[in-house]
Short mmCIF file of C-alpha atoms in Angstrom, two decimals:
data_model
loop_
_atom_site.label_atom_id
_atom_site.label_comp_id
_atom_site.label_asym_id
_atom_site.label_seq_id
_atom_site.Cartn_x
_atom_site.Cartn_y
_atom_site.Cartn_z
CA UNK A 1 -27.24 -9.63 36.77
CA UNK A 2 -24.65 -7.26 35.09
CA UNK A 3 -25.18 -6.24 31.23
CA UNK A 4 -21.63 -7.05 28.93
CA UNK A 5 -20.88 -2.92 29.63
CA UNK A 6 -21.78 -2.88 33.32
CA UNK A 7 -18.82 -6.19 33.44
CA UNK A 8 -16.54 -4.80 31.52
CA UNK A 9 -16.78 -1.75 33.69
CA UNK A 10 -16.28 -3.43 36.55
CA UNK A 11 -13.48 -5.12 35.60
CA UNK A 12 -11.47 -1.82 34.77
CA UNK A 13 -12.83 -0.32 38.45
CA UNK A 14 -11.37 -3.53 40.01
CA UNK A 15 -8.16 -3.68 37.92
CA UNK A 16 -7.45 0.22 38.07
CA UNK A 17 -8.02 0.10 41.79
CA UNK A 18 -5.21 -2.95 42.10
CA UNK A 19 -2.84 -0.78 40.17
CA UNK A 20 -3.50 2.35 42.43
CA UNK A 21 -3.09 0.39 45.53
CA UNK A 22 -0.06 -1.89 44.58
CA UNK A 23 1.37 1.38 43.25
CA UNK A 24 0.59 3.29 46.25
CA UNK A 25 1.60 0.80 48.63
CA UNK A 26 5.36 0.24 46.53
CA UNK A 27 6.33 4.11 46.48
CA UNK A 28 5.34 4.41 50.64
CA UNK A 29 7.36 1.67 51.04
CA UNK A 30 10.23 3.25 49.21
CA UNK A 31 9.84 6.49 50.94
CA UNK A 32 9.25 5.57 54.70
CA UNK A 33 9.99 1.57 54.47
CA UNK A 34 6.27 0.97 55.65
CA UNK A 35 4.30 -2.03 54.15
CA UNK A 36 0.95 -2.57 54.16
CA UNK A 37 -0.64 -5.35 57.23
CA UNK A 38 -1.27 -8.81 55.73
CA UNK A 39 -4.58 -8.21 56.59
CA UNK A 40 -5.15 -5.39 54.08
CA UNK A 41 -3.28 -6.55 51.77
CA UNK A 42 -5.34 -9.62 51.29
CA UNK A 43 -7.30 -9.51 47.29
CA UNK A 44 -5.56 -5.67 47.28
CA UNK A 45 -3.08 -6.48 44.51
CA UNK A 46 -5.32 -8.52 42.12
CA UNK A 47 -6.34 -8.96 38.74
CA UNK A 48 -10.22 -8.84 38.37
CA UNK A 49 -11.54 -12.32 37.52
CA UNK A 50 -14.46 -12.48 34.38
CA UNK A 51 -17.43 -15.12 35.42
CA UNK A 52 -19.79 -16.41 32.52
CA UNK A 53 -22.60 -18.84 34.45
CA UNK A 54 -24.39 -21.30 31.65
CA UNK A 55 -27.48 -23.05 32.50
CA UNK A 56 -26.73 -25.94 30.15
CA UNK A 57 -30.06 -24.65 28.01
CA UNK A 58 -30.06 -25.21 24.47
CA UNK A 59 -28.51 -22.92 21.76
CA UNK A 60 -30.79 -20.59 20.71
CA UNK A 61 -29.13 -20.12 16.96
CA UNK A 62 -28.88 -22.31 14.02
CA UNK A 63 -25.33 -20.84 12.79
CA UNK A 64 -22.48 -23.25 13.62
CA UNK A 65 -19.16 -21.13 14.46
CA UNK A 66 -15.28 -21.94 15.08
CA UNK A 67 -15.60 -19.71 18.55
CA UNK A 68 -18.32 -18.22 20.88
CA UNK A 69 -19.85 -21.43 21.85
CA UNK A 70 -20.54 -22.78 25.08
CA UNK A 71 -20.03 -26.90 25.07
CA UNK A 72 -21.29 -27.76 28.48
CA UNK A 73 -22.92 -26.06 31.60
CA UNK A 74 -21.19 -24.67 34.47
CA UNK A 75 -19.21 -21.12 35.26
CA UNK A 76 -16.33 -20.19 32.91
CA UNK A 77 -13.77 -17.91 33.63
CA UNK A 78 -10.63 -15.93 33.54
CA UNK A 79 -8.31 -13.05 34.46
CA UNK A 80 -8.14 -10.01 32.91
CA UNK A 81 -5.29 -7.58 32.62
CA UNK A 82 -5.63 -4.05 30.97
CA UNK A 83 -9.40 -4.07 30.44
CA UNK A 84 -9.27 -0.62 28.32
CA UNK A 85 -6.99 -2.33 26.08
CA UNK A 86 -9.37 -5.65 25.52
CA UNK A 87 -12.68 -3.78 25.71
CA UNK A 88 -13.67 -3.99 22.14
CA UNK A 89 -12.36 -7.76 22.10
CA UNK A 90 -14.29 -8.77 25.22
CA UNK A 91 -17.41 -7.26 24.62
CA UNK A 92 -17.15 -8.82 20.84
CA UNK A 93 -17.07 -12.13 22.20
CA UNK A 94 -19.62 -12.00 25.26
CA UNK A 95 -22.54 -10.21 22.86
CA UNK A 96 -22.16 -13.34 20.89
CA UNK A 97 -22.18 -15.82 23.32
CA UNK A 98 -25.36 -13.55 25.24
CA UNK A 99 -26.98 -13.93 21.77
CA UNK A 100 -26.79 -17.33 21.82
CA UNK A 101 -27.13 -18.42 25.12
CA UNK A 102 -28.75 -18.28 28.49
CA UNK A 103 -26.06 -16.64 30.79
CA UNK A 104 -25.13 -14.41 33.89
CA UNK A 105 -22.50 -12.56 33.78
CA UNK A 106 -20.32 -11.73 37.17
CA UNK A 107 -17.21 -9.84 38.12
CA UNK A 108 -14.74 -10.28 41.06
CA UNK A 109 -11.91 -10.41 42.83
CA UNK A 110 -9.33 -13.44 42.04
CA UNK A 111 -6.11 -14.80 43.62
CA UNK A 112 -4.10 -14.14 40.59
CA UNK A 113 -1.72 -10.79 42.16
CA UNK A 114 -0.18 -8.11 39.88
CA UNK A 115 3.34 -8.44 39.62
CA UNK A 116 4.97 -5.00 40.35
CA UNK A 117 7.07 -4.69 37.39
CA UNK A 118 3.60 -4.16 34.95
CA UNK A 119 2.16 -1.33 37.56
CA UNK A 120 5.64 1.13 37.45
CA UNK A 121 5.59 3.46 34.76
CA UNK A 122 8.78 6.32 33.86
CA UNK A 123 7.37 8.75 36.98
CA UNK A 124 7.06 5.81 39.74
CA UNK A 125 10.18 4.09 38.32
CA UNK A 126 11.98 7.35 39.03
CA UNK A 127 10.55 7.72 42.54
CA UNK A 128 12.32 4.22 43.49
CA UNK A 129 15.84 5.16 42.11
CA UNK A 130 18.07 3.24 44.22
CA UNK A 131 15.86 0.46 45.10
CA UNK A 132 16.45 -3.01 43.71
CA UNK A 133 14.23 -5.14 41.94
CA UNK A 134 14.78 -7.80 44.09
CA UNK A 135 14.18 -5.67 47.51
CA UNK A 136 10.75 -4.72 45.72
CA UNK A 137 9.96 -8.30 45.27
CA UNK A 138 10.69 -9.39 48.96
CA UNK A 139 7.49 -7.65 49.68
CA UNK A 140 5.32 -7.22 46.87
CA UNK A 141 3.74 -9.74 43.79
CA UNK A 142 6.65 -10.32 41.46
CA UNK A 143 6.92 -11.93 38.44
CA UNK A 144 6.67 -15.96 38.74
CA UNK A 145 7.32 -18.13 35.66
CA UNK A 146 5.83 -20.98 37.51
CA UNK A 147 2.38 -19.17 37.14
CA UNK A 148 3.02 -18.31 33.71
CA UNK A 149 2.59 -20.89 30.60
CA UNK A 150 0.10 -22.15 27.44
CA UNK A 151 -0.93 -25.55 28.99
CA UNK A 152 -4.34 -23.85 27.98
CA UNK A 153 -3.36 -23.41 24.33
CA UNK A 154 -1.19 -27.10 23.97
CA UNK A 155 -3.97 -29.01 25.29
CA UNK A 156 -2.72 -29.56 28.73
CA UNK A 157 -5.52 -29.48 31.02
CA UNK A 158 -4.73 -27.88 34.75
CA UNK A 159 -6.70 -28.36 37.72
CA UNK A 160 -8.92 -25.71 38.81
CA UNK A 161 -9.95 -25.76 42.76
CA UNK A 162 -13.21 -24.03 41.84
CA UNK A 163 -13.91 -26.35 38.82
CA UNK A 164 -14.30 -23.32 36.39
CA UNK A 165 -14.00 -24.12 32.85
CA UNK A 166 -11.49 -21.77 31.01
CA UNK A 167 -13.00 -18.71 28.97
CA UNK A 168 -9.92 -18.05 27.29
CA UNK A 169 -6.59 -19.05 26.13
CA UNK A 170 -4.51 -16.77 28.28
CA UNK A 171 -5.26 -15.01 31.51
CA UNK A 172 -3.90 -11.77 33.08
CA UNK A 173 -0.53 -12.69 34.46
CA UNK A 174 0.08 -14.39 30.62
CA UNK A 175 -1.20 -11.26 28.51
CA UNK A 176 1.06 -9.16 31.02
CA UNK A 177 3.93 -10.90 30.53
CA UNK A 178 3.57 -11.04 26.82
CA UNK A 179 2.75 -6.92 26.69
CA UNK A 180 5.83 -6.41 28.44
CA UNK A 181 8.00 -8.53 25.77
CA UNK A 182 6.33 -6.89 23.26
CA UNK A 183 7.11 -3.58 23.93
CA UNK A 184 10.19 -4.31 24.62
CA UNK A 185 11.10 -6.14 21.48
CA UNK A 186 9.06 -4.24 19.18
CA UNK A 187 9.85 -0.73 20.67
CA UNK A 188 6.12 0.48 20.83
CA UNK A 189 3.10 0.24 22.71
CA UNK A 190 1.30 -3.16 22.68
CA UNK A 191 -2.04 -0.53 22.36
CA UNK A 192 -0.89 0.41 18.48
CA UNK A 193 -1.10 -3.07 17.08
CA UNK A 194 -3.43 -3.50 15.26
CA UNK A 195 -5.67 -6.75 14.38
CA UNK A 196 -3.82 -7.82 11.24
CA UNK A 197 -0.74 -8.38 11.17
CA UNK A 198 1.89 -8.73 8.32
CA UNK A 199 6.06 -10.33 9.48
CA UNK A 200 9.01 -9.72 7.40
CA UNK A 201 12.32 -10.65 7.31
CA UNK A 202 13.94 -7.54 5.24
CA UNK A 203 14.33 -4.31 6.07
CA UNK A 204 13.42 -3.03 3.15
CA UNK A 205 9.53 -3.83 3.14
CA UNK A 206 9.91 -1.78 6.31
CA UNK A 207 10.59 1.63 4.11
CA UNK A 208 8.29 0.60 1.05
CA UNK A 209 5.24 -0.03 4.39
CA UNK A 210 6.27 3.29 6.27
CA UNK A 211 6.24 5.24 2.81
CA UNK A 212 2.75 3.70 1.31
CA UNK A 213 1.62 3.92 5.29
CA UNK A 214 2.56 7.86 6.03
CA UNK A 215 1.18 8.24 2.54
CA UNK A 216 -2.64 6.97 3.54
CA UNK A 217 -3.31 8.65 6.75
CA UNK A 218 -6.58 10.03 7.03
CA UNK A 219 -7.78 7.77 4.48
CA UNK A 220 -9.96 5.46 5.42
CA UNK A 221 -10.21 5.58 8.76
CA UNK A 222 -6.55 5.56 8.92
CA UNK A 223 -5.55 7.66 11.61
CA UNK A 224 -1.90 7.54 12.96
CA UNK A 225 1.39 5.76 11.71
CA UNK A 226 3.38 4.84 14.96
CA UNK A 227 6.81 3.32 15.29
CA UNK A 228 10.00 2.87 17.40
CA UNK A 229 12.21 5.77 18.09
CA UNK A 230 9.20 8.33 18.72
CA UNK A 231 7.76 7.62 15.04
CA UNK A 232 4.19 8.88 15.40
CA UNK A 233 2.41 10.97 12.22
CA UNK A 234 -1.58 12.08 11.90
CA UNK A 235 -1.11 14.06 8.79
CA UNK A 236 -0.51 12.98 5.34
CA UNK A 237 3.35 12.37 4.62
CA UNK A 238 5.00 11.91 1.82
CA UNK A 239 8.41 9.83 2.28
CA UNK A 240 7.72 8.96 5.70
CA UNK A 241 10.66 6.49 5.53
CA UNK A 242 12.72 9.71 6.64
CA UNK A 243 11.32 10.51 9.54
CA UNK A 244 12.75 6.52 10.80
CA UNK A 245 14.82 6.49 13.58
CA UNK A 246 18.18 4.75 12.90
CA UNK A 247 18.22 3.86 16.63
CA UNK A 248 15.43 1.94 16.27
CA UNK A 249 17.32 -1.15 14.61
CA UNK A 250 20.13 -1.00 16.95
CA UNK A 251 18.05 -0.71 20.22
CA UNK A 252 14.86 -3.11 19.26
CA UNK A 253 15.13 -6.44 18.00
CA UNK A 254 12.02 -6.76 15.90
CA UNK A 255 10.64 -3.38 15.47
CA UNK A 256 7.31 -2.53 14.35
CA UNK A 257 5.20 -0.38 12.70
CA UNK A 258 1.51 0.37 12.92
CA UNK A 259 -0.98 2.03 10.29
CA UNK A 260 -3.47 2.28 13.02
CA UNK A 261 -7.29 2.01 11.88
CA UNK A 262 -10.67 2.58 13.13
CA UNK A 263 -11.62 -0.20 15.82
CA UNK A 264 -7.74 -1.25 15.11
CA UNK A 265 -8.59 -2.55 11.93
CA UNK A 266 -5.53 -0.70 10.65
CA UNK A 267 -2.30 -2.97 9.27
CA UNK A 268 1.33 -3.89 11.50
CA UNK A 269 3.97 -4.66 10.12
CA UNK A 270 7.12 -6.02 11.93
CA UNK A 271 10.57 -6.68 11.09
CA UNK A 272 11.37 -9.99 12.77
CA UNK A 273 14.85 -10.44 11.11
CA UNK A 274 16.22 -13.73 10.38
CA UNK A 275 15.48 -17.60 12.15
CA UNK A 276 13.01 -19.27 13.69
CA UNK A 277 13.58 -18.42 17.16
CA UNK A 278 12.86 -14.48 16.64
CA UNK A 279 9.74 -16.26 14.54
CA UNK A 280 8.45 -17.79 17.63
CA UNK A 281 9.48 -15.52 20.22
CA UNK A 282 6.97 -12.60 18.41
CA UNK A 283 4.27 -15.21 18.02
CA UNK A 284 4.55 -16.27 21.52
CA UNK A 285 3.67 -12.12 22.82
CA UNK A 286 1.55 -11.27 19.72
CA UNK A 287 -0.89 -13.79 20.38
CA UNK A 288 -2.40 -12.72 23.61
CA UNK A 289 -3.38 -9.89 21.78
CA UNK A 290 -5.68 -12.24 19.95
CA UNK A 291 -4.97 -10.90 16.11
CA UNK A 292 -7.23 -11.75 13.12
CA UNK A 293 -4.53 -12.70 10.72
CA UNK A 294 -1.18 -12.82 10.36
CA UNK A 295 0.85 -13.37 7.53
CA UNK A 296 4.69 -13.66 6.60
CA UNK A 297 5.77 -11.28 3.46
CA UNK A 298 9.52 -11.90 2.95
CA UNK A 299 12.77 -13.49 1.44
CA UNK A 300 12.94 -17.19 0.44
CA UNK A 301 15.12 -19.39 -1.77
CA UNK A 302 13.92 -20.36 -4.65
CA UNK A 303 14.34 -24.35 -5.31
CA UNK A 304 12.67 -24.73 -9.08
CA UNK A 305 15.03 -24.12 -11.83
CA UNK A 306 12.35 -22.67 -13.36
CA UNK A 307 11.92 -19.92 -11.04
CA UNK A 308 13.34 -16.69 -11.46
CA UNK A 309 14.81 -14.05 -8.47
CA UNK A 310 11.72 -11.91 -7.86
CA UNK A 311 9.40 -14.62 -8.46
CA UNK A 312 6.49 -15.26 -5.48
CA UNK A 313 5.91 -18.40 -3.63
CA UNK A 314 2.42 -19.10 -2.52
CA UNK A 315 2.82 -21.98 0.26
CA UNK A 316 0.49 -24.61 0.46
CA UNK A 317 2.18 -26.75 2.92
CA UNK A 318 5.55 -26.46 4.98
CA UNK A 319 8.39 -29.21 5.60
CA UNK A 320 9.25 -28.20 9.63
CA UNK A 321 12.88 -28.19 10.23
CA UNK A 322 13.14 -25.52 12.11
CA UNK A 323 12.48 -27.46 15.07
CA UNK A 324 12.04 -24.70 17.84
CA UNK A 325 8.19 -25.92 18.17
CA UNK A 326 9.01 -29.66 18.35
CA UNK A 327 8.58 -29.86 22.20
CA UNK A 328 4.74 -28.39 22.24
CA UNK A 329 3.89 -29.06 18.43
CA UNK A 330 5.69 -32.04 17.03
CA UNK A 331 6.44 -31.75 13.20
CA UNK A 332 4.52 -34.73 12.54
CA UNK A 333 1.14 -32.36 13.13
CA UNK A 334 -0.16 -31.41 9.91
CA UNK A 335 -0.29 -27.45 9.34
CA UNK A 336 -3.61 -27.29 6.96
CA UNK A 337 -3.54 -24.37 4.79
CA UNK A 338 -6.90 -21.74 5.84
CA UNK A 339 -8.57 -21.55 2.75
CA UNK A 340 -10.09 -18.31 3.48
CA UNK A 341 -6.41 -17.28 3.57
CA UNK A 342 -5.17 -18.94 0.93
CA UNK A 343 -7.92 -17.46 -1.40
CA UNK A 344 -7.42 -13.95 -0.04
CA UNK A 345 -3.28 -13.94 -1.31
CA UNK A 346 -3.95 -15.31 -4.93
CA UNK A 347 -6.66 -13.14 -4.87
CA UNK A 348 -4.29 -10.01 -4.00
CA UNK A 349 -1.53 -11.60 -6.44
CA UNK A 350 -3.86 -11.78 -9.31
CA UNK A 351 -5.50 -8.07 -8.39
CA UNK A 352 -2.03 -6.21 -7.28
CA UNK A 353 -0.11 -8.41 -10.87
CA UNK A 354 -2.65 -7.74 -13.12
CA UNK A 355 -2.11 -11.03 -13.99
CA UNK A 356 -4.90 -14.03 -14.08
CA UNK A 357 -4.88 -17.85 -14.48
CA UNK A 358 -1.81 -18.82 -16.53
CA UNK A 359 -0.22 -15.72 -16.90
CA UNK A 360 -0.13 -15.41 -13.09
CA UNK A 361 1.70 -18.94 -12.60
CA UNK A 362 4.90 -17.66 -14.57
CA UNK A 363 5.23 -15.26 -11.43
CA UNK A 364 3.60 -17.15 -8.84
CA UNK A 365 4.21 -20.78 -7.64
CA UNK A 366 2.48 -22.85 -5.08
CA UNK A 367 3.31 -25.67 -2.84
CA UNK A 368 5.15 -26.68 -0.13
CA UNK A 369 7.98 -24.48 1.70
CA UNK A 370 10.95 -25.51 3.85
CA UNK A 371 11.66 -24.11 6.96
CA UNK A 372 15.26 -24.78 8.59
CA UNK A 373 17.09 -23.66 11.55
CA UNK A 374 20.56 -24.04 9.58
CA UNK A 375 21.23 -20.53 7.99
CA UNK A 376 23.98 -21.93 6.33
CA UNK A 377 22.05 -25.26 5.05
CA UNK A 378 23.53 -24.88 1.63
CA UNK A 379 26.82 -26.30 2.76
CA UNK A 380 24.87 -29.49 3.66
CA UNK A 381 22.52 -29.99 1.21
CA UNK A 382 23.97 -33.30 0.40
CA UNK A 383 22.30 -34.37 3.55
CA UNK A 384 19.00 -32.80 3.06
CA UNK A 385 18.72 -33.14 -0.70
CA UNK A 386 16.40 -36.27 -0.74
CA UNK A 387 14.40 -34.99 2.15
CA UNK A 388 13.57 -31.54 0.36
CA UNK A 389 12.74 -33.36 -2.83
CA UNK A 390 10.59 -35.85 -1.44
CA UNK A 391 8.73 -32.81 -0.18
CA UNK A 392 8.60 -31.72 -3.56
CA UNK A 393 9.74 -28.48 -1.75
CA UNK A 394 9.54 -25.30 -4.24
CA UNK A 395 11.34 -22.36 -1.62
CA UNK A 396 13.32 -22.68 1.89
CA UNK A 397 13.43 -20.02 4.82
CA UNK A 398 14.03 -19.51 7.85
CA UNK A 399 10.54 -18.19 9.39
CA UNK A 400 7.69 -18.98 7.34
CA UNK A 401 7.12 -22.58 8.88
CA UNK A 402 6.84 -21.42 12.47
CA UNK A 403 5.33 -18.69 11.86
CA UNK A 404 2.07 -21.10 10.08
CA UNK A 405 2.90 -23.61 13.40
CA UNK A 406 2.64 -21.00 15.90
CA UNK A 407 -0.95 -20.02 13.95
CA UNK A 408 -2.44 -22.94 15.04
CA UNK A 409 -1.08 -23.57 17.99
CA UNK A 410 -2.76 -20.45 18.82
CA UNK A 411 -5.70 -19.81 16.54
CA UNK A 412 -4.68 -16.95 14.71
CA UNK A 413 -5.53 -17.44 10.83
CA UNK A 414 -1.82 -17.50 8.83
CA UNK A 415 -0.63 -17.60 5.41
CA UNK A 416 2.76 -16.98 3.18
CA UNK A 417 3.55 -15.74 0.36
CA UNK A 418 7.30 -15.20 -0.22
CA UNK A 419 9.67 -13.51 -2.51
CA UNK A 420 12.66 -15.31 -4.06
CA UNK A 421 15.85 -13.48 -3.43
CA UNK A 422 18.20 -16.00 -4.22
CA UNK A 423 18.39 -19.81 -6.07
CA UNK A 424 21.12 -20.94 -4.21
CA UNK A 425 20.70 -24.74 -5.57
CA UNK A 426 21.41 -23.18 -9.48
CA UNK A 427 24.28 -21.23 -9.30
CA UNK A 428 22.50 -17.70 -8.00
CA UNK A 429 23.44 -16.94 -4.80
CA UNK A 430 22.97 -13.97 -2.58
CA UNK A 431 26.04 -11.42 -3.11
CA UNK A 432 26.59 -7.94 -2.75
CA UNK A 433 24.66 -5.60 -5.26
CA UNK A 434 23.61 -8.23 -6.69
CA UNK A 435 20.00 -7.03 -6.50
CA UNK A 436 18.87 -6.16 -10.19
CA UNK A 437 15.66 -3.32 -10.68
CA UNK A 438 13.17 -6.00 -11.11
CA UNK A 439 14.46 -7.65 -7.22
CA UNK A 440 13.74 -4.08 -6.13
CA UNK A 441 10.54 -3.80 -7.61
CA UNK A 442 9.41 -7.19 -6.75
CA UNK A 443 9.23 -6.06 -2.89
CA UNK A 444 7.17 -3.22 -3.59
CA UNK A 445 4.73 -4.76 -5.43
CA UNK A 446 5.22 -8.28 -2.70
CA UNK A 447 4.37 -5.62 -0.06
CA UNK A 448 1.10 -4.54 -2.00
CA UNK A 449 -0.20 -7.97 -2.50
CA UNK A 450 0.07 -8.31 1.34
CA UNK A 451 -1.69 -5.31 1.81
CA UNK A 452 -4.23 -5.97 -0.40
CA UNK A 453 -4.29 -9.23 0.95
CA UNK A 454 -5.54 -7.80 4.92
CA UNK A 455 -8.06 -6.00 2.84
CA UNK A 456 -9.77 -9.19 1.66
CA UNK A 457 -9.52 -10.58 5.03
CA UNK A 458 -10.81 -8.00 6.48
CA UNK A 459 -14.18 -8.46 4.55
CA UNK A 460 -13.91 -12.50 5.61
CA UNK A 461 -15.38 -11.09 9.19
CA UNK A 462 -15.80 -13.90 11.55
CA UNK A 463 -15.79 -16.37 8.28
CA UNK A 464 -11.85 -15.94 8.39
CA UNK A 465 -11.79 -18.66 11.75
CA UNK A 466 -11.94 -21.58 10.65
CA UNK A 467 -12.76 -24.65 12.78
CA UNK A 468 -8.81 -26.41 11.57
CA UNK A 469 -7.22 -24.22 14.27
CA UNK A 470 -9.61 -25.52 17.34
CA UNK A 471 -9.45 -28.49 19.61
CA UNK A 472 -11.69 -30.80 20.78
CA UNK A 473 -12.41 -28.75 24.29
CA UNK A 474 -11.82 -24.92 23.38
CA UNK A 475 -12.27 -21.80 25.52
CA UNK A 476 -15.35 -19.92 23.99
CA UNK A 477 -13.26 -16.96 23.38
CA UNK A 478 -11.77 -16.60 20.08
#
């Protein structure tokens, strides 16, 4: 019977052998055009496979939790890619199932094969200069979409020859292909992110983050700042937003930035520019990486006359026209609002404001934000205007909605709390310089409510899950 260390040990043997051999085996191949015999290449390549058995014995605690449970008996499992990367996740969840439960843990060898691409780094790339791709794949695991998807996640049960019950949401070939996409949107390593996680869509709250964030290392536990374009500081720096790489925003997409923490319990923050499809598309990677929280901090139109530019909006609830999730979450699917989330932003609004009660509602309003996939929805508003009042709709965007949908299709805890830029239904509209000092200083303090914000959550511990974001049958694993 192996002890949570002696299986998560294993796993990194097994998975740091696969990568050796695969990589091994690629680079001979390239050099001398010899391949390996089928016969040796047989469980060679593979991701290491996590078993839990369960006796079906009762419980042993009286605590009822979101995750960590085990609903019936029988083996659960799954793949695991990068164990170095998921230790402290892993070994979080398995010490409270052991706590809990009777169980045996076991590692080994699955059918699940590496693809190349995730096992080539800068050096071995180089070594196979000349090669194609698609020569490499003739011979060796490649990437298959087929074997890649979130039936787990949307409720869509597959059939497992071994009748194992699913651990977790996604298994190695998913959290590989979502690393990948990460890094290569965000422009740094999917090992900086940290566990909470604030989205924007302005680059400004990029500079105000990177200035407050350079300012705070070695406070705290805080103990690096890393970003695209070779952005990585350990000492104390004062305007950090210098040191950015202009690069950065022509060669990455979303770009983001990590105040990396003890245990990653540090802050990202990532610019995910404008729409719902660069919304989703982050969500989609960011999730295997199985965040605490994340939040979106940006722009929004303000729909109340009585609302002024600078003002925040606290949403409640969200009117889904953005559409890009209506295939796997149909906008008829309530989003509820996490209290625990909820609480944790007026809290940081009132705290960050200096504001309470009252006093706090002529700067903050609550209730229900739009979404839309129309960036230019203004010059139809005749169309939508009963729809958004019948909402009783205070702010639109472009983000905030799937961003909240993509929460609980995944689990992750989310929340808004937007900034109004603009009141396009009342004659003030976004225009060049239009921004007045108290726009500007709106962000900065927007960006500190955020902030504080992750602090409060942060405290929530395993609290912060609540049970709205599972399903009936869930994977124990958070």
């Amino acid at each position: 019977m192996l002890s949570i260390d002696q299986a998560l040990d294993a796993l990194q043997e097994h998975y740091d052998n696969a990568v050796a051999a695969l990589r091994e085996d690629i680079l001979e191949y390239a050099q001398s055009g010899t391949l390996p015999v089928a016969s040796a290449r047989a469980g060679r390549y593979t991701y290491p496979r996590l078993l839990l058995h369960y006796d079906g014995s009762e419980s042993t605690s009286a605590e009822s939790r979101a995750f960590g449970r085990l609903g019936m008996e029988g083996t659960y499992s799954t793949t695991i890619t990068r164990p170095h990367l998921f230790r402290n996740y892993l070994h979080a969840q398995l010490d409270l199932i052991e706590s809990d439960y009777a169980i045996r843990l076991d590692v080994q060898p699955s059918d699940q094969e590496i693809p190349f691409p995730y096992v080539l780094d800068g050096e071995a790339t180089a070594q196979l200069a000349g090669m194609a791709p698609q020569e490499i794949a003739r011979h060796f695991p490649h990437t298959d979409l087929a074997d890649i998807g979130d039936e787990l996640a949307d409720g869509i049960e597959l059939e497992d020859p071994e009748q194992h019950i699913p651990l977790s949401l996604f298994d190695g070939l998913r959290t590989d292909f979502s690393l990948a996409r990460l890094a290569h949107y965000t422009g740094t390593d999917p090992e900086h992110f940290q566990r909470f996680v604030l989205f924007t869509n302005y680059h400004r709250y990029v500079d105000e983050f990177v200035d407050w964030a350079g300012a705070r290392l070695g406070e705290d536990g805080c103990s690096a700042l890393a970003g695209p374009g070779g952005l990585f500081l350990t000492e104390p720096t004062e305007n950090a937003k210098d040191q950015l790489s202009d690069a950065a925003w022509r060669r990455h997409q979303m770009p983001a930035y990590h105040l990396i923490g003890k245990d990653g319990d540090g802050i990202t923050l990532v610019n995910i520019g404008v729409g719902p499809s660069n919304a989703k598309t982050i969500c989609d990677h960011l999730a295997v990486l199985r965040p605490e929280a994340w939040l979106m901090i940006g722009h929004c139109g303000g729909l109340r006359s009585s609302q002024k530019i600078g003002d925040y909006v606290l949403a409640h609830a969200y009117l889904r026209d953005d559409h890009v999730l209506d295939p796997v979450l149909p906008p008829e699917i309530p989003l509820p609002a996490i209290a625990e989330v909820q609480q944790a932003l007026a809290a940081a609004a009132e705290e960050v404001s200096g504001r309470q009660g009252s006093d706090l509602k002529q700067r903050l309003r609550t209730g229900t934000v739009v979404t839309t996939d129309d960036r230019n929805w203004e010059l139809r508003y005749a169309l939508s205007a009963k729809r958004f009042s019948l909402s009783r709709a205070v702010a639109i965007d472009m983000e905030s909605a799937t961003i909240a949908a993509q929460g609980f299709r995944f689990r992750v805890p989310y929340g808004t709390l937007l900034c109004v830029s603009d009141k396009p239904l009342h004659g003030e509209i976004k225009l060049p310089k239009q921004a007045n000092t108290f726009y500007e200083e709106a962000i900065a303090a927007h960006l500190q409510i955020g902030i504080a914000a992750v602090r409060h959550l942060r405290e929530e511990g395993p609290r912060l899950h609540s049970r709205k974001l599972r399903a009936f049958n869930e994977p124990p694993f958070r």
